[in-house]
mmCIF file with all atom_site columns, C-alpha atoms and ligand atoms in Angstrom:
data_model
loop_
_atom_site.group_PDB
_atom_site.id
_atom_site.type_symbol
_atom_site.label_atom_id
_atom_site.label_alt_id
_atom_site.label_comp_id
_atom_site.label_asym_id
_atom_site.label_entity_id
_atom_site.label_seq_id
_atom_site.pdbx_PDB_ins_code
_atom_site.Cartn_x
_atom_site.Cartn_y
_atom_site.Cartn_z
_atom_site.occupancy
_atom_site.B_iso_or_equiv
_atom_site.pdbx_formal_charge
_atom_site.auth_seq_id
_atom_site.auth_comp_id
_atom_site.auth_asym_id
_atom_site.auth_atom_id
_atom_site.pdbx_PDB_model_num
ATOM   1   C CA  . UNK A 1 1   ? 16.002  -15.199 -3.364  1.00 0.00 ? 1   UNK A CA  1
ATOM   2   C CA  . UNK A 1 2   ? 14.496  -14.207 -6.186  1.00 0.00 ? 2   UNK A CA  1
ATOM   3   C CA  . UNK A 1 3   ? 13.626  -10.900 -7.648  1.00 0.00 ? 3   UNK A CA  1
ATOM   4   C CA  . UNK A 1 4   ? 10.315  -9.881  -7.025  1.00 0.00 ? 4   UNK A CA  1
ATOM   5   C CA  . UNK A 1 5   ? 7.903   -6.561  -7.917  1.00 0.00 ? 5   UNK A CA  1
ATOM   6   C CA  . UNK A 1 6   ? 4.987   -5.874  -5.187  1.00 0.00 ? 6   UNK A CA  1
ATOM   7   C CA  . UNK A 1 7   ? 2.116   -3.153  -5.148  1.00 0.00 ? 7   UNK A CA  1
ATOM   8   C CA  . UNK A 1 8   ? 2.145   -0.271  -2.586  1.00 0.00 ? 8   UNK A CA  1
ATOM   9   C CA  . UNK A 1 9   ? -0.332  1.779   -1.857  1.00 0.00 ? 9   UNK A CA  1
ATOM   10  C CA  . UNK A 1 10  ? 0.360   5.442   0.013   1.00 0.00 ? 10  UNK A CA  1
ATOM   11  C CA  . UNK A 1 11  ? -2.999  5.696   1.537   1.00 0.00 ? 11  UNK A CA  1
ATOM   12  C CA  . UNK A 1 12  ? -5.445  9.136   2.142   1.00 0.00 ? 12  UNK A CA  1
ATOM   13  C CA  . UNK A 1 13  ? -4.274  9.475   6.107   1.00 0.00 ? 13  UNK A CA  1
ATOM   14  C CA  . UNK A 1 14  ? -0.540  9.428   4.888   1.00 0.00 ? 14  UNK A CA  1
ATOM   15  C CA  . UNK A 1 15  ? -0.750  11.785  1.908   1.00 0.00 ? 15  UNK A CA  1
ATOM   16  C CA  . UNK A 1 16  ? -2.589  14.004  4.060   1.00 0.00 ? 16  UNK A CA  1
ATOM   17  C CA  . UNK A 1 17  ? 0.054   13.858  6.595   1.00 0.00 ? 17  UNK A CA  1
ATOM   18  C CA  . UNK A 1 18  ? 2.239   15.433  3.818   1.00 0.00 ? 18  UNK A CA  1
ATOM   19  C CA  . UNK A 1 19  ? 4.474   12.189  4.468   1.00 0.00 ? 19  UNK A CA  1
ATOM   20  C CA  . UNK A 1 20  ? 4.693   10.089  0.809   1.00 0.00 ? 20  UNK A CA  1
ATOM   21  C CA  . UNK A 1 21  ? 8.471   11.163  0.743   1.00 0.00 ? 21  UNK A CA  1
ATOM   22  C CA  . UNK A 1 22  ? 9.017   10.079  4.431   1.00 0.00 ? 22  UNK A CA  1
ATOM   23  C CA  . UNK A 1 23  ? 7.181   6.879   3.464   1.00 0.00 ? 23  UNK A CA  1
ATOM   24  C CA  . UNK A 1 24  ? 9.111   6.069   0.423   1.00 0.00 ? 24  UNK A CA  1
ATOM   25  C CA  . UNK A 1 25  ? 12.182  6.881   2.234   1.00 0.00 ? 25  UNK A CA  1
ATOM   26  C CA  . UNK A 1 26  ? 11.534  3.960   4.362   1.00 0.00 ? 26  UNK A CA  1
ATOM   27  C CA  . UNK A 1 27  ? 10.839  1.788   1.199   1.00 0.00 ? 27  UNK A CA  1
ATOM   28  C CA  . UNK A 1 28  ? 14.149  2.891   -0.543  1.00 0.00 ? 28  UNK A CA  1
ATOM   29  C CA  . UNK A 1 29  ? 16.253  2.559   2.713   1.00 0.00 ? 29  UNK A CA  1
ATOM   30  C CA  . UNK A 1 30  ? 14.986  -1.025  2.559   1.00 0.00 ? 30  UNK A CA  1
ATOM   31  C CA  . UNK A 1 31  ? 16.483  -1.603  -0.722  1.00 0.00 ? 31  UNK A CA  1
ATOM   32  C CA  . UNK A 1 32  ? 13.517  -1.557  -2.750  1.00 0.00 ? 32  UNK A CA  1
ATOM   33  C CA  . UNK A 1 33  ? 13.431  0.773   -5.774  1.00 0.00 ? 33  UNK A CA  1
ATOM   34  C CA  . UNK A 1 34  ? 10.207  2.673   -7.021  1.00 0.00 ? 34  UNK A CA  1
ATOM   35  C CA  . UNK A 1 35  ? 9.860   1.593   -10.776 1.00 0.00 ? 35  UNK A CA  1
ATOM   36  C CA  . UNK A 1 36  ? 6.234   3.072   -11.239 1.00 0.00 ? 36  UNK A CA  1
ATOM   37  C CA  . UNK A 1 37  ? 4.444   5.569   -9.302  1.00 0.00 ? 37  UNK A CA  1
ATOM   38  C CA  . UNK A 1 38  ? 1.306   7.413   -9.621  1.00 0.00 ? 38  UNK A CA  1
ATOM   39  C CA  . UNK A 1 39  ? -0.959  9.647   -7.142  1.00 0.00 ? 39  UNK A CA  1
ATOM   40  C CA  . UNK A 1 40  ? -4.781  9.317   -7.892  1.00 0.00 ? 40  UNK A CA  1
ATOM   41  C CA  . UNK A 1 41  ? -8.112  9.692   -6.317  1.00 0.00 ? 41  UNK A CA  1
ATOM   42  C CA  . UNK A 1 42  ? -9.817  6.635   -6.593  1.00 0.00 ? 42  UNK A CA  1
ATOM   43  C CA  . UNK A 1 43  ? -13.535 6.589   -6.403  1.00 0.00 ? 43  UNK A CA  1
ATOM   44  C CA  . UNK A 1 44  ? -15.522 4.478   -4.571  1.00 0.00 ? 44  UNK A CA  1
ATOM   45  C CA  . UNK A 1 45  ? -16.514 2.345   -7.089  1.00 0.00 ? 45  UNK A CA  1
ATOM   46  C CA  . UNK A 1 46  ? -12.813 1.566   -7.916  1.00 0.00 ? 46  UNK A CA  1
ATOM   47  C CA  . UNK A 1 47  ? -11.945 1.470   -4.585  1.00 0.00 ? 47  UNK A CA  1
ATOM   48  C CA  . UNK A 1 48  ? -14.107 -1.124  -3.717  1.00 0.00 ? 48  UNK A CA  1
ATOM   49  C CA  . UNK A 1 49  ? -13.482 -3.672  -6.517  1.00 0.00 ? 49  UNK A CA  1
ATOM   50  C CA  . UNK A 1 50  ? -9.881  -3.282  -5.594  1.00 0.00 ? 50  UNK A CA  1
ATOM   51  C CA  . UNK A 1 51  ? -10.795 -4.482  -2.148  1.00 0.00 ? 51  UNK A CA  1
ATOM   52  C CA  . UNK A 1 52  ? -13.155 -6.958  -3.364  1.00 0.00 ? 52  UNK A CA  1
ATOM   53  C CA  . UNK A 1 53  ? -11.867 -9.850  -1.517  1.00 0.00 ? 53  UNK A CA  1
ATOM   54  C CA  . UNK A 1 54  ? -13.205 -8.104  1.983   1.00 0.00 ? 54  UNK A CA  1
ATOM   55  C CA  . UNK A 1 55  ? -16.349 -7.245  0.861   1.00 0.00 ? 55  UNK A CA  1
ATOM   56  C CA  . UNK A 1 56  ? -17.793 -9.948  3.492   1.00 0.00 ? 56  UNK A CA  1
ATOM   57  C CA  . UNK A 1 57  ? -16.064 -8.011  6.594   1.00 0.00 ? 57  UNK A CA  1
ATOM   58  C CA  . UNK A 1 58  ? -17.291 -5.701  8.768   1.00 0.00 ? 58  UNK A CA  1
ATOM   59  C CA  . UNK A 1 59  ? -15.147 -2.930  8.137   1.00 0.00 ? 59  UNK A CA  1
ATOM   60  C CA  . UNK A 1 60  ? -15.448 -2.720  3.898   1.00 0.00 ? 60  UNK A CA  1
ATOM   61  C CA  . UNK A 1 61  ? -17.792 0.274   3.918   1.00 0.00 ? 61  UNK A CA  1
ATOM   62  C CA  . UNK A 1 62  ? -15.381 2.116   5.667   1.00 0.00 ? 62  UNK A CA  1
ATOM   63  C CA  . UNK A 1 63  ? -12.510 0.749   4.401   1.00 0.00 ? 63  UNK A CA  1
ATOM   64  C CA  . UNK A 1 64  ? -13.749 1.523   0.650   1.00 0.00 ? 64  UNK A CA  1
ATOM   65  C CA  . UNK A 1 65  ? -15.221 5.277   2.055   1.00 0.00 ? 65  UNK A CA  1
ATOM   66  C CA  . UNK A 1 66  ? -11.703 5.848   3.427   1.00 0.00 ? 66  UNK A CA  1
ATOM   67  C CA  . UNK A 1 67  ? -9.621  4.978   0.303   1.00 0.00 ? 67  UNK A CA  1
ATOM   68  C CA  . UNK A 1 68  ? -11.674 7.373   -1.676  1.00 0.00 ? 68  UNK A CA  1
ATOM   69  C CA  . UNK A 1 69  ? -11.574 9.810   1.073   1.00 0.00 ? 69  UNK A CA  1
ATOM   70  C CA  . UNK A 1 70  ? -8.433  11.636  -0.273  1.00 0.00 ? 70  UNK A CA  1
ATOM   71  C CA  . UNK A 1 71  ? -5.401  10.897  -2.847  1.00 0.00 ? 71  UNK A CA  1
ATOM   72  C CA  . UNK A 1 72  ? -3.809  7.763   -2.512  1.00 0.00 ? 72  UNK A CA  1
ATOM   73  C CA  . UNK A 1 73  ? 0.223   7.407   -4.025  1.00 0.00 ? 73  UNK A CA  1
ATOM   74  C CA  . UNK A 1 74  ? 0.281   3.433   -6.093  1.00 0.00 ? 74  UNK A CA  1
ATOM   75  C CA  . UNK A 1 75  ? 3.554   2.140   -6.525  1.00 0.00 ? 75  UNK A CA  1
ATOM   76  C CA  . UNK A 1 76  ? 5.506   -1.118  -7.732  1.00 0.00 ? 76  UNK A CA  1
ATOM   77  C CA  . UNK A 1 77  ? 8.250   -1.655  -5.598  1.00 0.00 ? 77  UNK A CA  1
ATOM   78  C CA  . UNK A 1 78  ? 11.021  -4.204  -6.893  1.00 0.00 ? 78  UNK A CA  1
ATOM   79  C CA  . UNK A 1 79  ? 13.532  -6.371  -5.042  1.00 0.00 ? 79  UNK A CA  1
ATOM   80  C CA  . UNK A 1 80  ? 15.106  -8.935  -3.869  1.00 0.00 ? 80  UNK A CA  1
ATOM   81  C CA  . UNK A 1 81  ? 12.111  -10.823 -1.981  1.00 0.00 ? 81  UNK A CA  1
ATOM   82  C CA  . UNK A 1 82  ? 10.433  -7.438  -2.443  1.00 0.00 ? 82  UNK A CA  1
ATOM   83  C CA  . UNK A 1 83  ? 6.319   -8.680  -1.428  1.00 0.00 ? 83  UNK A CA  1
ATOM   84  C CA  . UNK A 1 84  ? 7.973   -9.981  2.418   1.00 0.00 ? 84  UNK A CA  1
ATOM   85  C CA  . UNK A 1 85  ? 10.485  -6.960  2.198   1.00 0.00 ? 85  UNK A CA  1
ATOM   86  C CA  . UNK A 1 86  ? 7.455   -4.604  2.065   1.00 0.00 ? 86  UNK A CA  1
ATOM   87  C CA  . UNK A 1 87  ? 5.405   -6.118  4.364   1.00 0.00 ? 87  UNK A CA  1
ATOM   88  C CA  . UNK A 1 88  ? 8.309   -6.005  7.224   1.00 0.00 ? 88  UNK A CA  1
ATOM   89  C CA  . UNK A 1 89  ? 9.000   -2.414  6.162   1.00 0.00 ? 89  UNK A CA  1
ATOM   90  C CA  . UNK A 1 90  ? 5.157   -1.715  6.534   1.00 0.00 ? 90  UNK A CA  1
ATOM   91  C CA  . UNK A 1 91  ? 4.661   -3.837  9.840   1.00 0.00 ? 91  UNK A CA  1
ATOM   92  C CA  . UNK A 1 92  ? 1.412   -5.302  11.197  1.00 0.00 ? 92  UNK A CA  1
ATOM   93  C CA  . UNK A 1 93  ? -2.017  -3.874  9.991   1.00 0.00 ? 93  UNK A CA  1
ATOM   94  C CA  . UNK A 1 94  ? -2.878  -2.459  13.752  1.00 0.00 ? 94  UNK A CA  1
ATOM   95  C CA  . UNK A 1 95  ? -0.078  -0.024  14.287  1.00 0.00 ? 95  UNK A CA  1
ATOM   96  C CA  . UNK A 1 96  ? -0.518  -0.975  18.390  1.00 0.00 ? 96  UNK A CA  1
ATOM   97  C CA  . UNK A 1 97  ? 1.102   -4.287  17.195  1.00 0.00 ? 97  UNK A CA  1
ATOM   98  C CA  . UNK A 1 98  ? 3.685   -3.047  14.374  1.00 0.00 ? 98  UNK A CA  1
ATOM   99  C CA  . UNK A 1 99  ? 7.102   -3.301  15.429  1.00 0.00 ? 99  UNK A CA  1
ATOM   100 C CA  . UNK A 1 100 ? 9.467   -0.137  15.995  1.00 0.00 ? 100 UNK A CA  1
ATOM   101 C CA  . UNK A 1 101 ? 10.198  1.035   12.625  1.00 0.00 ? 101 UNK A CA  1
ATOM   102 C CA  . UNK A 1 102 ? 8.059   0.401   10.555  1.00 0.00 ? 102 UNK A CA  1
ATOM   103 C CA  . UNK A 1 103 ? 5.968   2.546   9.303   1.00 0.00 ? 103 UNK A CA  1
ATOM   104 C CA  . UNK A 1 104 ? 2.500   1.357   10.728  1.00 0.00 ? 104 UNK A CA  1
ATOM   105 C CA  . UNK A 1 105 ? 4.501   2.001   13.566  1.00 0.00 ? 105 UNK A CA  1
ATOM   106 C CA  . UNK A 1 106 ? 6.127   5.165   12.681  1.00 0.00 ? 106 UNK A CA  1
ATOM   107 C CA  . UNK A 1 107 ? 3.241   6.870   11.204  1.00 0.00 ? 107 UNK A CA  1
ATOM   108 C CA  . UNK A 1 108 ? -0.452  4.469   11.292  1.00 0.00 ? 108 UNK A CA  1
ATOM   109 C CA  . UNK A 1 109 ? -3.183  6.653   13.437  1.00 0.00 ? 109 UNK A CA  1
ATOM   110 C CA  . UNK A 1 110 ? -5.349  3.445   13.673  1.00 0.00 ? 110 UNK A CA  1
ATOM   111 C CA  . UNK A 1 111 ? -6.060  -0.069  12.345  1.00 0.00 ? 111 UNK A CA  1
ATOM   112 C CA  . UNK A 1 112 ? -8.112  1.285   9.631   1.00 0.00 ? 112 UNK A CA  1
ATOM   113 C CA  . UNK A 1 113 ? -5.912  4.352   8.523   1.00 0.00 ? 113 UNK A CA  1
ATOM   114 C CA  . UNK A 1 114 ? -3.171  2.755   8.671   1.00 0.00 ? 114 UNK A CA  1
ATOM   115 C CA  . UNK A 1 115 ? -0.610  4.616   5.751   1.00 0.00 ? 115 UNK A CA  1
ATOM   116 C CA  . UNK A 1 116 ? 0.531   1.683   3.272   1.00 0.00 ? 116 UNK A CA  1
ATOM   117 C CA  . UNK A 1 117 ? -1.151  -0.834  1.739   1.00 0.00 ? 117 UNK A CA  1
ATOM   118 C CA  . UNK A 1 118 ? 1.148   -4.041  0.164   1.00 0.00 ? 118 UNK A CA  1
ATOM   119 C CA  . UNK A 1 119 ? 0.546   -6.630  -1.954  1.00 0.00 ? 119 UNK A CA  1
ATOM   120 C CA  . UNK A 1 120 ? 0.475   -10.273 0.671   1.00 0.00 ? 120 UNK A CA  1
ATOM   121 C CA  . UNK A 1 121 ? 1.626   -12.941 -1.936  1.00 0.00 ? 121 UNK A CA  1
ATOM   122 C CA  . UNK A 1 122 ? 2.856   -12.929 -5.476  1.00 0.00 ? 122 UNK A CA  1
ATOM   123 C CA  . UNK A 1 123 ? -0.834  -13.736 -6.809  1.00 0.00 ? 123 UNK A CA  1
ATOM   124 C CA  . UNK A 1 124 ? -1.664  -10.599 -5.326  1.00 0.00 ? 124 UNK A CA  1
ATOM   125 C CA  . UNK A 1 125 ? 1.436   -8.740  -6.567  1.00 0.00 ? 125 UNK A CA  1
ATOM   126 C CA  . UNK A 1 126 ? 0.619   -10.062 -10.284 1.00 0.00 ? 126 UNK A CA  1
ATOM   127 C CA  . UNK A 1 127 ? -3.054  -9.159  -9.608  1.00 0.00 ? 127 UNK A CA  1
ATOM   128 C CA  . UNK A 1 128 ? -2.775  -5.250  -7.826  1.00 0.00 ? 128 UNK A CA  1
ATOM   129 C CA  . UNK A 1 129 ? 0.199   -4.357  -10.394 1.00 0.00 ? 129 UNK A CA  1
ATOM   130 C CA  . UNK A 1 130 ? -1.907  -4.762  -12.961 1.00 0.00 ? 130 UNK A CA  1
ATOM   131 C CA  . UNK A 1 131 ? -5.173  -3.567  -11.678 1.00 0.00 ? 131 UNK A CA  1
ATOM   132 C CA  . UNK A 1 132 ? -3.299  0.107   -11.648 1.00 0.00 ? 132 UNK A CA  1
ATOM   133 C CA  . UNK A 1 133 ? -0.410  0.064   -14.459 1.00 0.00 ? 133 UNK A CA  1
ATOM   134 C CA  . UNK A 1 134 ? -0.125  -1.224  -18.075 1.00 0.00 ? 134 UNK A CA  1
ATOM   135 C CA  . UNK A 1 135 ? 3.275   -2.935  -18.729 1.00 0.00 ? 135 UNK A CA  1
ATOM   136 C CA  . UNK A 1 136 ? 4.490   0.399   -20.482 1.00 0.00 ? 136 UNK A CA  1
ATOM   137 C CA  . UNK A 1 137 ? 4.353   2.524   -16.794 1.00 0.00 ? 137 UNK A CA  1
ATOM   138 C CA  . UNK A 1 138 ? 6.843   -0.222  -15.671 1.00 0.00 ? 138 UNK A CA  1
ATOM   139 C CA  . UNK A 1 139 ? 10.418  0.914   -15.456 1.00 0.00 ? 139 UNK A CA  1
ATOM   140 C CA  . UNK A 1 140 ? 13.200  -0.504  -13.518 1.00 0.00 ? 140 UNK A CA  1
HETATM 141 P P1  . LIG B 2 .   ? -3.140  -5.619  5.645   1.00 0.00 ? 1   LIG B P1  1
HETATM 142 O O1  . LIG B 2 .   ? -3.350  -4.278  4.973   1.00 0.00 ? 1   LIG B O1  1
HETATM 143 O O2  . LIG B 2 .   ? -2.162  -5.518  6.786   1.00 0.00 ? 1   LIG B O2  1
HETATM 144 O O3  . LIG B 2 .   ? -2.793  -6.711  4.665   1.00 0.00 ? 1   LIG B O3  1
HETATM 145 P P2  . LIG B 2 .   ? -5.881  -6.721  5.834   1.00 0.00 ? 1   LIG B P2  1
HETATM 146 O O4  . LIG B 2 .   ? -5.691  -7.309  4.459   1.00 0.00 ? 1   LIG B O4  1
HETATM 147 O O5  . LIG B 2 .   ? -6.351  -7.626  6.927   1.00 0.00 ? 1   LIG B O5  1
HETATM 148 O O6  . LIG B 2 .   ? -4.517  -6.019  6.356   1.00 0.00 ? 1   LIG B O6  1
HETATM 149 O O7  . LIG B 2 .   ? -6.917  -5.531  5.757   1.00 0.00 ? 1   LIG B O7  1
HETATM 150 C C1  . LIG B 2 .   ? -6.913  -4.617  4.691   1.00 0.00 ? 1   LIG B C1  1
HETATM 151 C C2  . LIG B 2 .   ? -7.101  -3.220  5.229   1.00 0.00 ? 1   LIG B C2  1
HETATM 152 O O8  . LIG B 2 .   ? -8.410  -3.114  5.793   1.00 0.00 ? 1   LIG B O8  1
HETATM 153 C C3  . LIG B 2 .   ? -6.160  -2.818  6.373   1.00 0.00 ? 1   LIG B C3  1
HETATM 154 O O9  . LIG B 2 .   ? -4.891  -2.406  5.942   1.00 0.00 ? 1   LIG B O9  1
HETATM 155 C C4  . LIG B 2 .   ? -6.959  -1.700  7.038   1.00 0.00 ? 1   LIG B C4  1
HETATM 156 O O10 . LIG B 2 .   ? -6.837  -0.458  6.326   1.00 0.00 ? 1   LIG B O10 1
HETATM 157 C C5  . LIG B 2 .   ? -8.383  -2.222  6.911   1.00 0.00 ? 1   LIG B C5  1
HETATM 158 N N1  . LIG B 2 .   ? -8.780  -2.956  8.130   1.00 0.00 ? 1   LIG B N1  1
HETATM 159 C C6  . LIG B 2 .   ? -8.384  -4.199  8.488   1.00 0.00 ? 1   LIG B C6  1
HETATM 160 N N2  . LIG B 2 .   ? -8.932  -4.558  9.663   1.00 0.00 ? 1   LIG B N2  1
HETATM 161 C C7  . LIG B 2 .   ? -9.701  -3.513  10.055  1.00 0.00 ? 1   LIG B C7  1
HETATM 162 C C8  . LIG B 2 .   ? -10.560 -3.260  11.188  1.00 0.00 ? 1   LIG B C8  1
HETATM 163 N N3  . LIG B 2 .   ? -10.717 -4.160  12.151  1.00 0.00 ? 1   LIG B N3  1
HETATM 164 N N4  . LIG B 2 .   ? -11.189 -2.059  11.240  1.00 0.00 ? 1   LIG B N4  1
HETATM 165 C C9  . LIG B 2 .   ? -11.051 -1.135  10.260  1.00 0.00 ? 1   LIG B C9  1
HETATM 166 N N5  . LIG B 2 .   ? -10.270 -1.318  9.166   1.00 0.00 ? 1   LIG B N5  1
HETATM 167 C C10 . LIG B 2 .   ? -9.613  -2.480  9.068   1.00 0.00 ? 1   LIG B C10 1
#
């Protein structure tokens, strides 16, 4: 296993909530350690170029009107195997189907507001880490 750094999002329905420290309890539990961090509101502009790759679906509009709806918490969370450590610490995107513990699970209201984003393959990783920090914000 190799060591690995991942993107994770706090979304608006979790900040909220009041629950980032809940949320990154779960992460840290997990053994994954918060080397960046950062709470912004992201406009919809930015929003939606982040989520460019489901700009053919459905639910973009809302997805992108939700992200800017209220402040969002970005991380990079390293580990051992840390983009399928997040993911299982996250569970599945419709909390209904997220297994107990995890924080869809835990703390999701629906399959849009659903608390965490995380990156789904190292591409992605490589690709969301840098969308948000420069290589100086990186400290592990
Ligand atoms: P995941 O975040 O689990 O990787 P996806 O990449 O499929 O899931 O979707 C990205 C995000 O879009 C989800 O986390 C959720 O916020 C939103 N989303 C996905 N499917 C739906 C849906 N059917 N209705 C509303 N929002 C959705």
């Amino acid at each position: 296993m190799a060591t690995e750094r991942t993107l994770s999002i706090i979304k608006p329905d979790a900040t909220k909530r009041n629950l980032t420290g809940k949320i990154v309890a779960k992460f840290e539990d997990a053994g994954l350690r918060v080397v960046a961090s950062k709470r912004i509101h992201l406009s919809a502009a930015t929003a939606g170029e982040f989520y460019a790759e489901h700009k053919a679906r459905g639910f973009y509009g809302e997805l992108v009107a939700y992200m800017a709806s209220e402040p969002v918490v970005v991380q990079v969370l390293e580990g051992e195997n840390a983009i399928a450590k997040n993911r299982e610490v996250m569970g599945a995107t419709d909390p209904a189907a997220a297994a107990d513990g995890t924080i869809r699970k835990e703390f999701a209201l629906s399959k849009g507001e659903n608390s965490v984003h995380g990156s789904d393959s190292p591409e992605a990783a490589a690709r969301e880490i840098s969308f948000f920090f420069s290589g100086l914000e990186l400290v592990g």
